[in-house]
Amino acid sequence: MTEQTGANPSLSEQEQVRHDKRARLLDEGRPPYAITVPRTHSAAQVHANWGQLSAGDETDVVVSVSGRVVFIRNTGKLCFATLQDGFTMAETGARLQVMLSLAEVGPDSLESWKADIDLGDFVSVTGRVISSKRGELSVLATSWTLASKALRPLPTLHKELGEETRVRQRYADLVARPEARDMVRVRAAVTRSIRETLHADGYLEVETPVLQLIHGGAAARPFNTHLNAFDIDMTLRIALELFLKRAMVGGANRVYEIGRIFRNEGIDSSHSAEFTMLEAYQAWGDQYSIAAMTKTLVQNAADAALGTRLIDTPAGEIDLDGDWEWRPVYPTLSGSLGEEITPETPVERLRQFADAHSVEYDPAWPAQKLVMELFGELVEPFLIQPTFVCDYPPIAQPLARTHRSDPNLIEAWDLIIGGVERGTGFSELVDPVVQRERLVAQSLKAAAGDPEAMQLDEDFLAALEFGAPPMGGMGLGMDRLMMLLTGVGIRETILFPLLRPGS
């Protein structure tokens, strides 16, 4: 079948040339997209087996290699190209030189190479393994096959891609930058480490619904959608908690889920509207046992990602092997303000502190909310070493248990590392009567127009009324953990981040 050719005004000059080549190949009966091509070795395997060859050495070993053409130099009777292989957990995308000479492939094949192949194309090359006169490990071709024609040009590989291009065209970023490929590999290593740590500790991995009738498990604005099959409104989940707790009610001793959650809120260097959370629940545990588990998770993840537990940051070196201090909210804030702050401190005094330190606040906020805001602005950014901030006011977490020694506090912590919250944990509330009271209070806030307040979830309350064991629970932001381990923003840690539409 002959395709129509001709200038397309929407294509660049380079794109038009590639489209014309594709059409010509089809006219000549040569497929521009092969179903399969010869491949006996990866580029990494060739380097591993024959990387010791000296300059000018040749072997009689014939291999077939394949990859993307990332460099090409066509000069008379001898053509050079560099193929870049795909990346794996073990390899970041090895490169290998191939050489096509008139004497080895013949005039027709050499001319076809020069006419058909562009940067970015995928090819297969069969030939002997040699080392060039300059000492470059190479495959001296006896034949070659076009595997896939690239219709868009590669980015300029010797120039750094701009951040916007990197995140909008991640596929190009992965081809161009080893750092982008390493980020994918490191994230995979961290995720695997977390799963292995939890598996070794007896946790079951489960999956819970993304589409939910009622949003809950956190204070966050949900994404709303509609299920046509049932003609009902639904939301995308804002947390993993409530269904994981249902599994605990059913008798699971330890469960976890690594899943995407969705919050219809701000997007910046440390927040995304969709992100990945780990949540885990431990029967017969509390905030202290779940904190110990979280510490092990983070340390093992650092081992897997970095091979060290020391992390250099602009704020100083973080030692994950050092003491993980517990810092109660009220005494720590008191130390920062130079005056004792307690749950009885009047809201007027807290407003004075906020004004004095230029901390913005809503005049309608109660004292507990102001305490949280003051702590977040004046203390949290300066907690560089791993710190469990604990003994929060109840407003912080409606799903946490009242503190065993102070009814004005709850048993909950936030894990702060590098001045940023990385995770949170609780002695979980399992009293269905108290839980109902707190959810009713939340639902009244929702009815009054608070888009972040949780709704009354009768199905969840019915499950709690069935009976749940004492438990500890935690949530760890996978993207925040990657930011800690790699030192980059959230858009770099997420392979395909959500972006504002653009060119």
Short mmCIF file of C-alpha atoms in Angstrom, two decimals:
data_model
loop_
_atom_site.label_atom_id
_atom_site.label_comp_id
_atom_site.label_asym_id
_atom_site.label_seq_id
_atom_site.Cartn_x
_atom_site.Cartn_y
_atom_site.Cartn_z
CA MET A 1 0.00 0.00 0.00
CA THR A 2 1.44 3.39 -1.00
CA GLU A 3 1.02 6.27 1.44
CA GLN A 4 0.51 9.82 0.27
CA THR A 5 3.53 12.05 0.85
CA GLY A 6 3.77 15.79 0.82
CA ALA A 7 4.56 18.70 3.07
CA ASN A 8 2.57 18.89 6.29
CA PRO A 9 2.56 22.44 7.65
CA SER A 10 2.22 21.15 11.22
CA LEU A 11 5.57 19.30 11.00
CA SER A 12 9.02 20.75 11.46
CA GLU A 13 11.54 20.26 8.68
CA GLN A 14 13.20 17.39 10.52
CA GLU A 15 9.87 15.74 11.22
CA GLN A 16 8.86 16.06 7.56
CA VAL A 17 12.10 14.38 6.48
CA ARG A 18 11.44 11.46 8.82
CA HIS A 19 7.83 11.10 7.70
CA ASP A 20 9.03 11.05 4.06
CA LYS A 21 11.57 8.36 4.91
CA ARG A 22 8.87 6.27 6.54
CA ALA A 23 6.65 6.59 3.46
CA ARG A 24 9.54 5.69 1.17
CA LEU A 25 10.39 2.59 3.19
CA LEU A 26 6.78 1.43 2.92
CA ASP A 27 6.80 2.05 -0.84
CA GLU A 28 9.94 -0.08 -1.11
CA GLY A 29 8.36 -2.90 0.89
CA ARG A 30 10.65 -2.46 3.89
CA PRO A 31 8.82 -2.21 7.22
CA PRO A 32 9.79 0.87 9.26
CA TYR A 33 8.54 -0.91 12.39
CA ALA A 34 9.72 -4.50 12.60
CA ILE A 35 7.85 -7.01 14.72
CA THR A 36 11.10 -8.62 15.83
CA VAL A 37 14.80 -8.15 15.12
CA PRO A 38 17.95 -10.14 15.94
CA ARG A 39 19.20 -9.61 19.52
CA THR A 40 21.53 -12.02 21.27
CA HIS A 41 23.20 -9.69 23.78
CA SER A 42 22.46 -6.46 25.60
CA ALA A 43 25.02 -3.68 25.41
CA ALA A 44 25.87 -4.31 29.05
CA GLN A 45 26.53 -7.99 28.35
CA VAL A 46 28.91 -7.11 25.52
CA HIS A 47 30.80 -4.76 27.85
CA ALA A 48 30.89 -7.40 30.59
CA ASN A 49 32.17 -10.17 28.29
CA TRP A 50 34.57 -8.28 26.06
CA GLY A 51 35.31 -5.00 27.80
CA GLN A 52 38.90 -6.11 28.43
CA LEU A 53 39.86 -6.01 24.72
CA SER A 54 42.84 -3.80 23.90
CA ALA A 55 42.82 -1.22 21.13
CA GLY A 56 42.80 -2.93 17.73
CA ASP A 57 41.86 -6.38 19.11
CA GLU A 58 39.32 -8.38 17.12
CA THR A 59 37.33 -11.53 17.92
CA ASP A 60 35.47 -14.05 15.81
CA VAL A 61 32.44 -13.85 18.14
CA VAL A 62 29.31 -12.72 16.29
CA VAL A 63 26.59 -10.99 18.30
CA SER A 64 23.36 -9.17 17.54
CA VAL A 65 22.77 -6.00 19.57
CA SER A 66 19.98 -3.48 19.42
CA GLY A 67 19.13 -0.06 20.82
CA ARG A 68 18.39 3.56 20.08
CA VAL A 69 20.83 5.51 17.89
CA VAL A 70 22.09 8.41 20.02
CA PHE A 71 25.16 9.30 17.95
CA ILE A 72 25.86 8.86 14.27
CA ARG A 73 28.79 9.77 12.02
CA ASN A 74 28.68 8.77 8.36
CA THR A 75 32.02 9.17 6.63
CA GLY A 76 32.59 7.59 3.23
CA LYS A 77 33.36 3.89 3.50
CA LEU A 78 33.05 3.68 7.30
CA CYS A 79 30.09 4.76 9.44
CA PHE A 80 29.99 4.96 13.23
CA ALA A 81 26.98 4.98 15.54
CA THR A 82 26.35 4.67 19.25
CA LEU A 83 23.42 2.57 20.41
CA GLN A 84 21.83 3.19 23.81
CA ASP A 85 20.19 0.19 25.39
CA GLY A 86 17.14 0.29 27.65
CA PHE A 87 17.61 0.71 31.40
CA THR A 88 16.87 -1.89 34.05
CA MET A 89 17.29 -2.23 37.82
CA ALA A 90 20.89 -3.28 37.18
CA GLU A 91 21.80 -0.95 34.30
CA THR A 92 21.19 2.74 33.65
CA GLY A 93 21.16 2.40 29.84
CA ALA A 94 24.51 1.12 28.55
CA ARG A 95 25.92 2.45 25.29
CA LEU A 96 27.82 0.55 22.63
CA GLN A 97 29.51 1.63 19.43
CA VAL A 98 28.70 -0.07 16.13
CA MET A 99 30.74 0.28 12.95
CA LEU A 100 29.53 -0.27 9.39
CA SER A 101 32.20 -0.62 6.74
CA LEU A 102 31.82 -0.96 2.99
CA ALA A 103 33.92 -4.13 3.03
CA GLU A 104 31.73 -5.88 5.63
CA VAL A 105 28.15 -4.86 4.71
CA GLY A 106 28.47 -4.04 1.00
CA PRO A 107 27.58 -0.86 -0.92
CA ASP A 108 23.79 -1.24 -0.93
CA SER A 109 23.51 -1.83 2.79
CA LEU A 110 25.88 1.02 3.60
CA GLU A 111 23.99 3.47 1.40
CA SER A 112 20.67 2.37 2.90
CA TRP A 113 22.09 3.04 6.36
CA LYS A 114 23.11 6.54 5.34
CA ALA A 115 19.76 7.22 3.70
CA ASP A 116 17.41 5.62 6.20
CA ILE A 117 18.82 5.99 9.72
CA ASP A 118 18.39 9.09 11.88
CA LEU A 119 19.21 9.90 15.48
CA GLY A 120 16.56 8.34 17.70
CA ASP A 121 15.84 5.34 15.48
CA PHE A 122 15.98 1.86 16.98
CA VAL A 123 18.19 -0.57 15.06
CA SER A 124 19.60 -4.07 15.35
CA VAL A 125 23.20 -4.69 14.29
CA THR A 126 24.82 -8.10 13.80
CA GLY A 127 28.57 -8.50 13.59
CA ARG A 128 31.87 -9.36 15.25
CA VAL A 129 32.94 -7.94 18.61
CA ILE A 130 36.11 -5.86 18.23
CA SER A 131 37.95 -2.95 19.79
CA SER A 132 38.49 -0.01 17.48
CA LYS A 133 41.90 1.49 16.81
CA ARG A 134 41.06 4.09 19.47
CA GLY A 135 40.17 1.37 21.98
CA GLU A 136 36.36 1.70 21.74
CA LEU A 137 34.54 -1.60 22.25
CA SER A 138 32.44 -2.06 19.12
CA VAL A 139 30.40 -4.38 16.96
CA LEU A 140 31.72 -4.47 13.38
CA ALA A 141 28.54 -4.99 11.43
CA THR A 142 27.92 -7.62 8.81
CA SER A 143 24.21 -6.70 8.65
CA TRP A 144 21.72 -4.35 10.25
CA THR A 145 17.95 -3.97 10.54
CA LEU A 146 15.77 -0.95 11.22
CA ALA A 147 13.63 -1.83 14.24
CA SER A 148 11.60 1.37 14.70
CA LYS A 149 11.64 4.73 12.92
CA ALA A 150 11.58 7.79 15.19
CA LEU A 151 9.40 10.53 13.67
CA ARG A 152 10.52 13.21 16.12
CA PRO A 153 14.17 14.19 16.66
CA LEU A 154 16.04 13.53 19.86
CA PRO A 155 16.78 16.45 22.17
CA THR A 156 20.33 17.76 21.91
CA LEU A 157 22.10 15.32 24.18
CA HIS A 158 25.08 17.53 24.97
CA LYS A 159 22.81 20.32 26.28
CA GLU A 160 20.92 20.12 29.55
CA LEU A 161 17.16 19.91 29.21
CA GLY A 162 15.15 22.63 30.94
CA GLU A 163 13.06 21.58 33.95
CA GLU A 164 9.78 22.15 32.14
CA THR A 165 10.87 19.96 29.23
CA ARG A 166 12.08 17.28 31.62
CA VAL A 167 8.74 16.90 33.37
CA ARG A 168 6.50 17.42 30.32
CA GLN A 169 8.48 15.07 28.07
CA ARG A 170 9.73 12.55 30.58
CA TYR A 171 10.33 10.07 27.78
CA ALA A 172 12.88 12.47 26.29
CA ASP A 173 14.34 13.12 29.74
CA LEU A 174 14.84 9.38 30.27
CA VAL A 175 16.70 9.07 26.98
CA ALA A 176 18.84 12.16 27.55
CA ARG A 177 19.79 12.06 31.23
CA PRO A 178 21.27 9.22 33.27
CA GLU A 179 20.00 11.07 36.37
CA ALA A 180 16.40 10.65 35.18
CA ARG A 181 16.90 6.94 34.62
CA ASP A 182 18.61 6.64 38.01
CA MET A 183 15.60 8.29 39.69
CA VAL A 184 13.31 5.55 38.33
CA ARG A 185 15.73 2.85 39.44
CA VAL A 186 16.22 4.35 42.91
CA ARG A 187 12.49 4.69 43.43
CA ALA A 188 12.01 1.06 42.44
CA ALA A 189 14.74 0.06 44.90
CA VAL A 190 13.12 2.08 47.71
CA THR A 191 9.67 0.62 47.02
CA ARG A 192 11.11 -2.89 46.95
CA SER A 193 12.99 -2.24 50.22
CA ILE A 194 9.80 -1.09 51.94
CA ARG A 195 7.89 -4.13 50.76
CA GLU A 196 10.67 -6.47 51.86
CA THR A 197 10.95 -4.83 55.29
CA LEU A 198 7.21 -5.08 55.87
CA HIS A 199 7.04 -8.62 54.53
CA ALA A 200 9.82 -9.69 56.91
CA ASP A 201 7.83 -8.13 59.77
CA GLY A 202 4.70 -10.14 58.97
CA TYR A 203 2.65 -7.51 57.12
CA LEU A 204 0.12 -8.43 54.45
CA GLU A 205 -0.08 -6.20 51.39
CA VAL A 206 -3.69 -5.48 50.41
CA GLU A 207 -5.51 -3.24 47.96
CA THR A 208 -8.42 -0.99 48.84
CA PRO A 209 -10.90 1.01 46.71
CA VAL A 210 -9.81 4.18 44.92
CA LEU A 211 -13.42 5.16 44.17
CA GLN A 212 -15.26 5.82 47.42
CA LEU A 213 -18.74 6.91 48.40
CA ILE A 214 -17.53 9.04 51.32
CA HIS A 215 -14.18 10.75 51.64
CA GLY A 216 -12.39 10.24 54.93
CA GLY A 217 -9.19 9.23 56.66
CA ALA A 218 -7.70 12.74 56.45
CA ALA A 219 -8.62 16.41 56.35
CA ALA A 220 -8.34 17.19 52.64
CA ARG A 221 -10.44 18.41 49.73
CA PRO A 222 -11.40 15.45 47.49
CA PHE A 223 -11.84 15.07 43.75
CA ASN A 224 -15.46 14.40 42.94
CA THR A 225 -16.72 12.14 40.17
CA HIS A 226 -19.89 10.29 39.14
CA LEU A 227 -20.48 6.57 38.70
CA ASN A 228 -22.88 6.18 35.78
CA ALA A 229 -23.60 2.50 36.43
CA PHE A 230 -25.17 3.28 39.83
CA ASP A 231 -25.99 6.95 39.10
CA ILE A 232 -24.24 8.05 42.30
CA ASP A 233 -21.63 10.68 43.12
CA MET A 234 -18.29 9.36 44.34
CA THR A 235 -14.87 10.70 45.27
CA LEU A 236 -11.31 9.60 44.68
CA ARG A 237 -9.74 8.51 47.95
CA ILE A 238 -7.81 11.06 50.02
CA ALA A 239 -6.30 8.39 52.30
CA LEU A 240 -5.95 4.62 52.60
CA GLU A 241 -6.89 4.40 56.25
CA LEU A 242 -10.54 3.53 56.61
CA PHE A 243 -10.59 0.40 54.46
CA LEU A 244 -7.30 -0.86 55.90
CA LYS A 245 -8.89 -0.58 59.35
CA ARG A 246 -11.83 -2.61 58.10
CA ALA A 247 -9.32 -5.38 57.29
CA MET A 248 -7.98 -5.13 60.83
CA VAL A 249 -11.53 -5.49 62.18
CA GLY A 250 -11.81 -8.64 60.09
CA GLY A 251 -8.83 -10.18 61.86
CA ALA A 252 -5.79 -9.20 59.81
CA ASN A 253 -2.93 -8.78 62.27
CA ARG A 254 -0.73 -6.47 60.18
CA VAL A 255 -1.66 -4.90 56.85
CA TYR A 256 -0.27 -2.25 54.53
CA GLU A 257 -0.93 -0.66 51.19
CA ILE A 258 1.23 1.42 48.86
CA GLY A 259 -1.26 3.36 46.78
CA ARG A 260 -2.04 6.52 44.90
CA ILE A 261 -4.21 9.05 46.71
CA PHE A 262 -5.79 12.23 45.39
CA ARG A 263 -6.25 15.61 47.06
CA ASN A 264 -7.75 18.55 45.21
CA GLU A 265 -5.40 21.06 46.76
CA GLY A 266 -2.31 23.17 46.04
CA ILE A 267 0.56 22.05 43.83
CA ASP A 268 4.09 23.22 44.54
CA SER A 269 7.64 21.89 45.01
CA SER A 270 6.56 19.57 47.83
CA HIS A 271 2.86 18.94 47.05
CA SER A 272 1.10 17.15 44.20
CA ALA A 273 -2.62 16.61 43.65
CA GLU A 274 -1.93 12.89 43.24
CA PHE A 275 0.83 11.16 45.15
CA THR A 276 1.81 7.81 46.62
CA MET A 277 1.31 6.88 50.25
CA LEU A 278 2.29 3.93 52.35
CA GLU A 279 -0.10 3.18 55.20
CA ALA A 280 0.42 0.31 57.64
CA TYR A 281 -1.51 -0.93 60.66
CA GLN A 282 -0.24 -3.14 63.47
CA ALA A 283 -2.55 -4.96 65.89
CA TRP A 284 -1.47 -4.85 69.54
CA GLY A 285 0.79 -1.89 68.79
CA ASP A 286 0.73 1.81 69.58
CA GLN A 287 2.42 5.04 68.48
CA TYR A 288 5.77 3.84 69.84
CA SER A 289 5.87 0.43 68.21
CA ILE A 290 4.72 1.85 64.87
CA ALA A 291 7.38 4.59 65.16
CA ALA A 292 10.09 1.96 65.63
CA MET A 293 8.86 0.18 62.51
CA THR A 294 8.84 3.47 60.56
CA LYS A 295 12.43 4.18 61.61
CA THR A 296 13.50 0.79 60.27
CA LEU A 297 11.64 1.41 57.01
CA VAL A 298 13.39 4.72 56.40
CA GLN A 299 16.83 3.42 57.34
CA ASN A 300 16.48 0.36 55.10
CA ALA A 301 15.25 2.55 52.25
CA ALA A 302 18.35 4.74 52.61
CA ASP A 303 20.54 1.65 52.53
CA ALA A 304 18.84 0.51 49.32
CA ALA A 305 18.91 3.91 47.62
CA LEU A 306 22.20 5.39 48.81
CA GLY A 307 24.23 2.71 50.51
CA THR A 308 24.60 5.10 53.46
CA ARG A 309 22.46 6.62 56.20
CA LEU A 310 24.17 10.01 55.99
CA ILE A 311 22.40 12.52 53.75
CA ASP A 312 23.94 15.85 52.74
CA THR A 313 21.43 18.71 52.52
CA PRO A 314 21.70 22.51 52.25
CA ALA A 315 20.59 22.64 55.91
CA GLY A 316 23.35 20.27 57.02
CA GLU A 317 24.09 16.56 57.20
CA ILE A 318 21.22 14.32 58.29
CA ASP A 319 22.22 11.20 60.21
CA LEU A 320 19.53 8.55 59.97
CA ASP A 321 21.60 6.37 62.30
CA GLY A 322 21.57 9.00 65.03
CA ASP A 323 19.00 9.57 67.75
CA TRP A 324 15.43 10.00 66.55
CA GLU A 325 14.27 12.46 69.16
CA TRP A 326 10.71 12.74 70.47
CA ARG A 327 9.62 16.39 70.78
CA PRO A 328 6.21 17.24 72.32
CA VAL A 329 4.38 20.09 70.62
CA TYR A 330 3.59 22.42 73.52
CA PRO A 331 6.97 22.35 75.35
CA THR A 332 8.87 22.62 72.06
CA LEU A 333 6.79 25.60 70.92
CA SER A 334 7.25 27.15 74.35
CA GLY A 335 11.01 26.95 73.93
CA SER A 336 10.79 28.70 70.59
CA LEU A 337 8.52 31.49 71.86
CA GLY A 338 10.25 31.99 75.22
CA GLU A 339 7.00 31.58 77.14
CA GLU A 340 5.16 28.50 78.35
CA ILE A 341 2.37 27.47 76.00
CA THR A 342 -0.20 24.93 77.23
CA PRO A 343 -3.61 23.66 76.06
CA GLU A 344 -5.05 26.35 78.36
CA THR A 345 -3.22 29.26 76.71
CA PRO A 346 -5.95 31.65 75.51
CA VAL A 347 -6.42 32.18 71.81
CA GLU A 348 -5.84 35.92 72.21
CA ARG A 349 -2.30 35.30 73.47
CA LEU A 350 -1.60 32.92 70.60
CA ARG A 351 -2.78 35.57 68.12
CA GLN A 352 -0.31 38.00 69.67
CA PHE A 353 2.51 35.54 69.06
CA ALA A 354 1.34 35.01 65.49
CA ASP A 355 1.28 38.77 64.88
CA ALA A 356 4.71 39.24 66.44
CA HIS A 357 6.24 36.55 64.19
CA SER A 358 4.30 37.49 61.03
CA VAL A 359 2.48 34.14 60.98
CA GLU A 360 -0.72 34.44 58.95
CA TYR A 361 -3.91 33.05 60.47
CA ASP A 362 -7.68 33.12 60.19
CA PRO A 363 -9.31 35.03 63.08
CA ALA A 364 -11.89 32.25 63.31
CA TRP A 365 -9.27 29.64 64.14
CA PRO A 366 -9.48 28.12 67.65
CA ALA A 367 -6.46 27.94 69.95
CA GLN A 368 -5.50 24.40 68.91
CA LYS A 369 -5.36 25.37 65.24
CA LEU A 370 -3.20 28.40 66.05
CA VAL A 371 -0.81 26.22 68.03
CA MET A 372 -0.47 23.95 64.99
CA GLU A 373 0.17 26.91 62.69
CA LEU A 374 2.75 28.48 65.00
CA PHE A 375 4.56 25.18 65.36
CA GLY A 376 4.54 24.59 61.61
CA GLU A 377 5.99 28.04 60.88
CA LEU A 378 8.38 28.60 63.77
CA VAL A 379 9.64 25.14 64.77
CA GLU A 380 9.14 22.49 62.11
CA PRO A 381 11.44 23.96 59.40
CA PHE A 382 14.37 23.83 61.84
CA LEU A 383 14.00 20.17 62.83
CA ILE A 384 16.71 18.80 60.56
CA GLN A 385 17.58 15.52 62.27
CA PRO A 386 14.85 12.81 62.39
CA THR A 387 12.31 13.92 64.97
CA PHE A 388 9.01 12.46 66.11
CA VAL A 389 6.90 15.53 66.96
CA CYS A 390 4.30 14.20 69.38
CA ASP A 391 1.59 15.06 71.92
CA TYR A 392 -0.53 17.04 69.48
CA PRO A 393 -3.79 18.81 70.33
CA PRO A 394 -6.83 16.72 69.31
CA ILE A 395 -7.70 18.97 66.36
CA ALA A 396 -4.62 17.64 64.55
CA GLN A 397 -5.92 14.11 63.98
CA PRO A 398 -9.60 13.16 64.46
CA LEU A 399 -8.72 9.45 64.11
CA ALA A 400 -6.09 9.28 66.89
CA ARG A 401 -6.60 7.98 70.43
CA THR A 402 -6.74 10.39 73.40
CA HIS A 403 -3.38 10.50 75.17
CA ARG A 404 -3.10 7.94 77.94
CA SER A 405 -1.83 10.54 80.47
CA ASP A 406 -3.35 13.85 79.31
CA PRO A 407 -6.90 14.17 77.93
CA ASN A 408 -5.98 17.47 76.28
CA LEU A 409 -3.62 15.66 73.88
CA ILE A 410 -3.70 12.76 71.44
CA GLU A 411 -1.27 9.91 70.83
CA ALA A 412 0.02 10.92 67.44
CA TRP A 413 3.31 11.94 65.90
CA ASP A 414 4.61 13.56 62.75
CA LEU A 415 8.02 12.45 61.52
CA ILE A 416 10.03 15.53 60.56
CA ILE A 417 13.32 15.06 58.70
CA GLY A 418 15.14 17.91 57.03
CA GLY A 419 12.49 20.38 58.20
CA VAL A 420 9.75 18.58 56.24
CA GLU A 421 7.01 16.22 57.38
CA ARG A 422 7.69 12.78 55.93
CA GLY A 423 5.11 10.66 57.72
CA THR A 424 2.65 10.42 60.58
CA GLY A 425 1.64 7.79 63.12
CA PHE A 426 -0.90 7.12 65.84
CA SER A 427 -2.15 5.00 68.64
CA GLU A 428 -5.30 4.38 66.64
CA LEU A 429 -8.74 5.27 67.93
CA VAL A 430 -10.80 2.05 68.09
CA ASP A 431 -13.64 3.19 70.41
CA PRO A 432 -16.62 3.43 68.02
CA VAL A 433 -18.56 5.77 70.32
CA VAL A 434 -15.74 8.33 70.50
CA GLN A 435 -15.06 7.85 66.80
CA ARG A 436 -18.71 8.62 66.02
CA GLU A 437 -18.54 11.78 68.10
CA ARG A 438 -15.48 12.99 66.21
CA LEU A 439 -16.88 12.12 62.80
CA VAL A 440 -20.16 13.86 63.65
CA ALA A 441 -18.16 16.95 64.57
CA GLN A 442 -16.30 16.67 61.27
CA SER A 443 -19.53 16.23 59.33
CA LEU A 444 -20.96 19.38 60.91
CA LYS A 445 -17.89 21.27 59.68
CA ALA A 446 -18.45 19.79 56.23
CA ALA A 447 -22.10 20.84 56.30
CA ALA A 448 -20.99 24.35 57.27
CA GLY A 449 -18.87 24.53 54.14
CA ASP A 450 -15.45 23.16 55.17
CA PRO A 451 -14.34 21.26 52.01
CA GLU A 452 -11.58 19.42 53.91
CA ALA A 453 -13.71 18.05 56.75
CA MET A 454 -14.46 14.34 56.76
CA GLN A 455 -17.99 13.09 56.25
CA LEU A 456 -19.94 10.75 58.50
CA ASP A 457 -19.11 7.22 57.33
CA GLU A 458 -21.73 4.88 58.80
CA ASP A 459 -20.23 1.81 57.12
CA PHE A 460 -16.85 2.47 58.75
CA LEU A 461 -18.48 3.06 62.13
CA ALA A 462 -20.43 -0.19 61.78
CA ALA A 463 -17.13 -1.99 61.19
CA LEU A 464 -15.58 -0.43 64.31
CA GLU A 465 -18.64 -1.44 66.31
CA PHE A 466 -17.88 -5.03 65.26
CA GLY A 467 -14.74 -4.68 67.38
CA ALA A 468 -11.12 -3.84 66.61
CA PRO A 469 -7.97 -4.66 68.58
CA PRO A 470 -5.70 -1.93 69.94
CA MET A 471 -3.40 -0.90 67.11
CA GLY A 472 -0.74 1.45 65.89
CA GLY A 473 -0.97 2.97 62.45
CA MET A 474 1.26 5.05 60.22
CA GLY A 475 1.38 6.84 56.89
CA LEU A 476 4.56 7.63 54.96
CA GLY A 477 4.67 9.83 51.88
CA MET A 478 6.64 7.87 49.29
CA ASP A 479 7.35 11.01 47.26
CA ARG A 480 8.47 12.91 50.36
CA LEU A 481 10.78 10.00 51.21
CA MET A 482 12.26 10.12 47.72
CA MET A 483 12.75 13.89 48.05
CA LEU A 484 14.72 13.27 51.24
CA LEU A 485 16.91 10.57 49.69
CA THR A 486 17.57 12.34 46.39
CA GLY A 487 17.47 16.02 47.30
CA VAL A 488 15.11 17.04 44.48
CA GLY A 489 11.57 18.41 44.28
CA ILE A 490 8.44 16.32 44.08
CA ARG A 491 8.05 16.81 40.30
CA GLU A 492 11.36 15.02 39.78
CA THR A 493 10.54 12.10 42.08
CA ILE A 494 7.21 11.38 40.35
CA LEU A 495 7.83 9.80 36.97
CA PHE A 496 4.87 11.49 35.28
CA PRO A 497 3.71 14.38 37.52
CA LEU A 498 0.41 16.16 37.06
CA LEU A 499 1.05 19.45 35.24
CA ARG A 500 -0.89 22.45 34.15
CA PRO A 501 -1.77 22.04 30.44
CA GLY A 502 0.80 23.72 28.26
CA SER A 503 2.71 23.45 25.04
#
